């Protein structure tokens, strides 16, 4: 259940960040409201995930996966260009998250 909450947190944060781009400095009401609600949902869901997942691991997943997802969303929807360095960086972010979760003992509560 904790990882489901973390997934909700990631998706809400990505949605909020994308709408922040569309809000034009909070001058457009609908994307502005989605941004505020999205970040609220993201932090609430993250707080629920932190009941079971260690903070460092949860934050690594949340920020790493969120970074990659928002970059991909902006690429697909807004046509943001990605060069080889950006793609390589995203691969390294995901690799780091996987190493922390699959190979490290950090993911277990003390």
Coordinates of N, CA and C in Angstrom, one line a residue:
X1 N 0.8 -1.2 0.0 CA 0.0 0.0 0.0 C 0.9 1.3 0.0
X2 N 2.0 1.2 0.7 CA 2.9 2.4 0.7 C 3.4 2.8 -0.6
X3 N 3.7 1.8 -1.5 CA 4.2 2.1 -2.8 C 3.1 2.6 -3.7
X4 N 1.8 2.2 -3.4 CA 0.7 2.8 -4.2 C 0.6 4.3 -3.8
X5 N 0.7 4.6 -2.5 CA 0.7 6.0 -2.1 C 1.8 6.8 -2.7
X6 N 3.0 6.2 -2.8 CA 4.1 6.8 -3.5 C 3.9 7.1 -4.9
X7 N 3.2 6.1 -5.6 CA 2.9 6.3 -7.0 C 1.9 7.4 -7.2
X8 N 0.9 7.5 -6.3 CA -0.1 8.6 -6.3 C 0.7 9.9 -6.1
X9 N 1.6 10.0 -5.2 CA 2.4 11.2 -4.9 C 3.2 11.6 -6.2
X10 N 3.8 10.6 -6.8 CA 4.6 10.9 -8.0 C 3.7 11.5 -9.1
X11 N 2.6 10.8 -9.4 CA 1.7 11.2 -10.5 C 1.0 12.6 -10.2
X12 N 0.7 12.8 -8.9 CA 0.1 14.1 -8.6 C 1.2 15.3 -8.7
X13 N 2.4 15.0 -8.3 CA 3.5 16.0 -8.4 C 3.8 16.3 -9.9
X14 N 3.8 15.3 -10.7 CA 4.1 15.5 -12.1 C 3.0 16.3 -12.8
X15 N 1.7 16.0 -12.4 CA 0.6 16.7 -12.9 C 0.6 18.2 -12.5
X16 N 0.9 18.4 -11.2 CA 1.0 19.7 -10.6 C 2.1 20.5 -11.3
X17 N 3.3 19.9 -11.5 CA 4.4 20.6 -12.1 C 4.1 20.9 -13.6
X18 N 3.4 20.0 -14.3 CA 3.1 20.3 -15.7 C 2.1 21.5 -15.7
X19 N 1.1 21.5 -14.8 CA 0.1 22.6 -14.8 C 0.7 23.9 -14.3
X20 N 1.8 23.8 -13.5 CA 2.5 25.0 -13.1 C 3.0 25.7 -14.4
X21 N 3.6 24.9 -15.3 CA 4.0 25.4 -16.6 C 2.9 26.1 -17.3
X22 N 1.7 25.5 -17.3 CA 0.6 26.1 -18.0 C -0.1 27.2 -17.3
X23 N 0.2 27.4 -16.1 CA -0.5 28.5 -15.3 C 0.0 29.9 -15.6
X24 N 1.1 30.0 -16.3 CA 1.6 31.3 -16.7 C 1.8 32.2 -15.5
X25 N 2.5 31.7 -14.5 CA 2.7 32.5 -13.3 C 1.5 32.7 -12.4
X26 N 0.7 31.7 -12.4 CA -0.6 31.7 -11.6 C -1.6 32.8 -12.2
X27 N -1.5 33.1 -13.5 CA -2.5 34.0 -14.0 C -3.6 33.3 -14.7
X28 N -3.5 32.0 -14.9 CA -4.6 31.2 -15.5 C -5.2 30.3 -14.4
X29 N -6.5 30.5 -14.2 CA -7.2 29.9 -13.0 C -7.2 28.4 -13.0
X30 N -7.5 27.7 -14.1 CA -7.7 26.3 -14.0 C -6.3 25.6 -13.8
X31 N -5.3 25.9 -14.6 CA -4.0 25.2 -14.3 C -3.4 25.6 -12.9
X32 N -3.7 26.8 -12.5 CA -3.3 27.2 -11.2 C -3.9 26.4 -10.1
X33 N -5.2 26.2 -10.2 CA -5.9 25.4 -9.2 C -5.4 23.9 -9.2
X34 N -5.2 23.4 -10.4 CA -4.7 22.0 -10.5 C -3.3 21.9 -9.9
X35 N -2.5 22.9 -10.0 CA -1.2 23.0 -9.4 C -1.3 22.9 -7.9
X36 N -2.1 23.7 -7.3 CA -2.2 23.8 -5.9 C -2.8 22.5 -5.3
X37 N -3.8 22.0 -5.9 CA -4.4 20.7 -5.5 C -3.5 19.6 -5.7
X38 N -2.8 19.6 -6.8 CA -1.9 18.5 -7.2 C -0.7 18.4 -6.2
X39 N -0.2 19.5 -5.8 CA 0.9 19.5 -4.8 C 0.4 19.1 -3.5
X40 N -0.8 19.5 -3.1 CA -1.4 19.1 -1.8 C -1.6 17.6 -1.8
X41 N -2.1 17.0 -2.9 CA -2.3 15.6 -2.9 C -0.9 14.9 -2.9
X42 N 0.0 15.4 -3.6 CA 1.4 14.8 -3.7 C 2.0 14.7 -2.3
X43 N 2.0 15.8 -1.6 CA 2.6 15.8 -0.3 C 1.8 14.9 0.7
X44 N 0.5 14.9 0.6 CA -0.3 14.1 1.5 C 0.0 12.6 1.2
X45 N 0.0 12.2 0.0 CA 0.3 10.8 -0.4 C 1.7 10.4 0.0
X46 N 2.6 11.4 -0.2 CA 4.0 11.1 0.2 C 4.1 10.9 1.7
X47 N 3.4 11.7 2.5 CA 3.4 11.5 3.9 C 2.9 10.1 4.3
X48 N 1.9 9.6 3.6 CA 1.4 8.3 3.9 C 2.4 7.2 3.5
X49 N 3.1 7.4 2.4 CA 4.1 6.5 2.0 C 5.2 6.4 3.0
X50 N 5.5 7.6 3.6 CA 6.7 7.6 4.6 C 6.4 6.9 5.9
X51 N 5.2 6.4 6.1 CA 4.9 5.6 7.3 C 5.6 4.3 7.2
X52 N 5.8 3.8 5.9 CA 6.4 2.5 5.8 C 7.7 2.5 5.0
X53 N 7.9 3.5 4.1 CA 9.1 3.5 3.3 C 10.1 4.5 4.0
X54 N 11.3 4.1 4.1 CA 12.3 5.1 4.7 C 12.4 6.4 3.9
X55 N 12.5 7.5 4.5 CA 12.5 8.8 3.9 C 13.4 8.9 2.7
X56 N 14.7 8.5 2.9 CA 15.7 8.7 1.8 C 15.3 7.9 0.6
X57 N 14.8 6.7 0.8 CA 14.4 5.8 -0.3 C 13.1 6.4 -1.0
X58 N 12.1 6.8 -0.2 CA 10.9 7.3 -0.8 C 11.2 8.6 -1.6
X59 N 12.1 9.5 -1.0 CA 12.4 10.7 -1.7 C 13.2 10.5 -3.0
X60 N 14.1 9.5 -2.9 CA 14.8 9.2 -4.1 C 13.9 8.7 -5.3
X61 N 13.0 7.9 -4.9 CA 12.0 7.4 -5.9 C 11.1 8.5 -6.4
X62 N 10.6 9.3 -5.4 CA 9.7 10.4 -5.8 C 10.3 11.4 -6.7
X63 N 11.5 11.8 -6.3 CA 12.1 12.9 -7.1 C 12.7 12.4 -8.4
X64 N 13.3 11.2 -8.3 CA 13.9 10.6 -9.5 C 12.9 10.2 -10.6
X65 N 11.9 9.5 -10.2 CA 10.9 9.1 -11.1 C 10.1 10.3 -11.6
X66 N 9.8 11.2 -10.7 CA 9.1 12.4 -11.0 C 9.9 13.3 -12.0
X67 N 11.2 13.4 -11.9 CA 12.0 14.1 -12.8 C 12.0 13.5 -14.2
X68 N 12.1 12.2 -14.3 CA 12.1 11.6 -15.6 C 10.7 11.7 -16.2
X69 N 9.6 11.5 -15.4 CA 8.3 11.6 -16.0 C 7.9 13.0 -16.5
X70 N 8.3 14.0 -15.7 CA 7.9 15.3 -16.1 C 8.7 15.7 -17.4
X71 N 9.9 15.3 -17.5 CA 10.7 15.5 -18.7 C 10.1 14.8 -19.9
X72 N 9.6 13.6 -19.7 CA 9.0 12.9 -20.8 C 7.7 13.5 -21.2
X73 N 6.9 13.9 -20.2 CA 5.6 14.6 -20.5 C 5.8 15.9 -21.3
X74 N 6.8 16.7 -20.8 CA 7.1 17.9 -21.5 C 7.6 17.6 -22.9
X75 N 8.3 16.6 -23.1 CA 8.8 16.2 -24.4 C 7.7 15.9 -25.4
X76 N 6.7 15.0 -24.9 CA 5.6 14.6 -25.7 C 4.6 15.7 -25.9
X77 N 4.2 16.4 -24.9 CA 3.1 17.4 -25.0 C 3.6 18.7 -25.5
X78 N 4.8 19.2 -25.0 CA 5.2 20.5 -25.3 C 6.4 20.5 -26.3
X79 N 6.8 19.4 -26.7 CA 7.9 19.3 -27.7 C 9.3 19.7 -27.2
X80 N 9.5 19.6 -25.9 CA 10.8 19.9 -25.3 C 11.8 19.0 -25.9
X81 N 12.9 19.6 -26.3 CA 14.0 18.8 -26.9 C 14.8 18.2 -25.9
X82 N 15.3 16.9 -26.1 CA 16.2 16.2 -25.2 C 17.4 15.8 -26.0
X83 N 18.6 16.2 -25.5 CA 19.8 15.8 -26.2 C 20.3 14.6 -25.5
X84 N 21.4 14.1 -26.0 CA 22.0 12.8 -25.5 C 22.4 12.9 -24.0
X85 N 22.9 14.1 -23.6 CA 23.2 14.2 -22.2 C 22.0 14.2 -21.3
X86 N 20.9 14.8 -21.7 CA 19.7 14.7 -20.9 C 19.2 13.3 -20.8
X87 N 19.2 12.6 -21.9 CA 18.7 11.2 -21.9 C 19.6 10.3 -21.0
X88 N 20.9 10.5 -21.1 CA 21.9 9.8 -20.3 C 21.7 10.1 -18.8
X89 N 21.4 11.4 -18.5 CA 21.2 11.8 -17.1 C 19.9 11.1 -16.6
X90 N 18.9 11.0 -17.4 CA 17.7 10.3 -16.9 C 17.9 8.8 -16.7
X91 N 18.7 8.2 -17.6 CA 19.1 6.8 -17.4 C 19.8 6.6 -16.1
X92 N 20.8 7.6 -15.8 CA 21.5 7.5 -14.5 C 20.6 7.7 -13.3
X93 N 19.6 8.6 -13.4 CA 18.7 8.8 -12.3 C 17.9 7.5 -12.0
X94 N 17.4 6.9 -13.0 CA 16.6 5.7 -12.9 C 17.5 4.5 -12.4
X95 N 18.8 4.5 -12.8 CA 19.7 3.5 -12.4 C 20.0 3.7 -10.9
X96 N 20.2 4.9 -10.5 CA 20.4 5.2 -9.0 C 19.2 4.7 -8.2
X97 N 18.0 5.0 -8.6 CA 16.8 4.6 -7.9 C 16.8 3.1 -7.8
X98 N 17.1 2.4 -8.9 CA 17.0 0.9 -8.9 C 18.1 0.4 -8.0
X99 N 19.3 0.9 -8.0 CA 20.4 0.4 -7.2 C 20.0 0.6 -5.7
X100 N 19.5 1.7 -5.3 CA 19.0 2.0 -3.9 C 18.0 0.9 -3.5
X101 N 17.1 0.6 -4.4 CA 16.0 -0.3 -4.0 C 16.3 -1.8 -4.1
X102 N 17.1 -2.1 -5.1 CA 17.4 -3.5 -5.3 C 18.6 -4.1 -4.7
X103 N 19.6 -3.2 -4.5 CA 20.9 -3.7 -4.1 C 21.4 -3.2 -2.7
X104 N 20.7 -2.2 -2.2 CA 21.1 -1.6 -1.0 C 20.2 -2.0 0.2
X105 N 20.7 -2.1 1.3 CA 19.9 -2.4 2.5 C 19.2 -1.1 3.0
X106 N 19.4 0.0 2.4 CA 18.8 1.3 2.8 C 17.3 1.3 2.8
X107 N 16.7 0.4 1.9 CA 15.3 0.4 1.8 C 14.5 -0.2 2.9
X108 N 15.2 -0.7 3.9 CA 14.5 -1.4 5.0 C 14.6 -0.5 6.3
X109 N 13.5 -0.5 7.0 CA 13.5 0.3 8.3 C 14.4 -0.4 9.3
X110 N 15.1 0.5 10.0 CA 16.1 0.0 11.0 C 15.6 -0.7 12.1

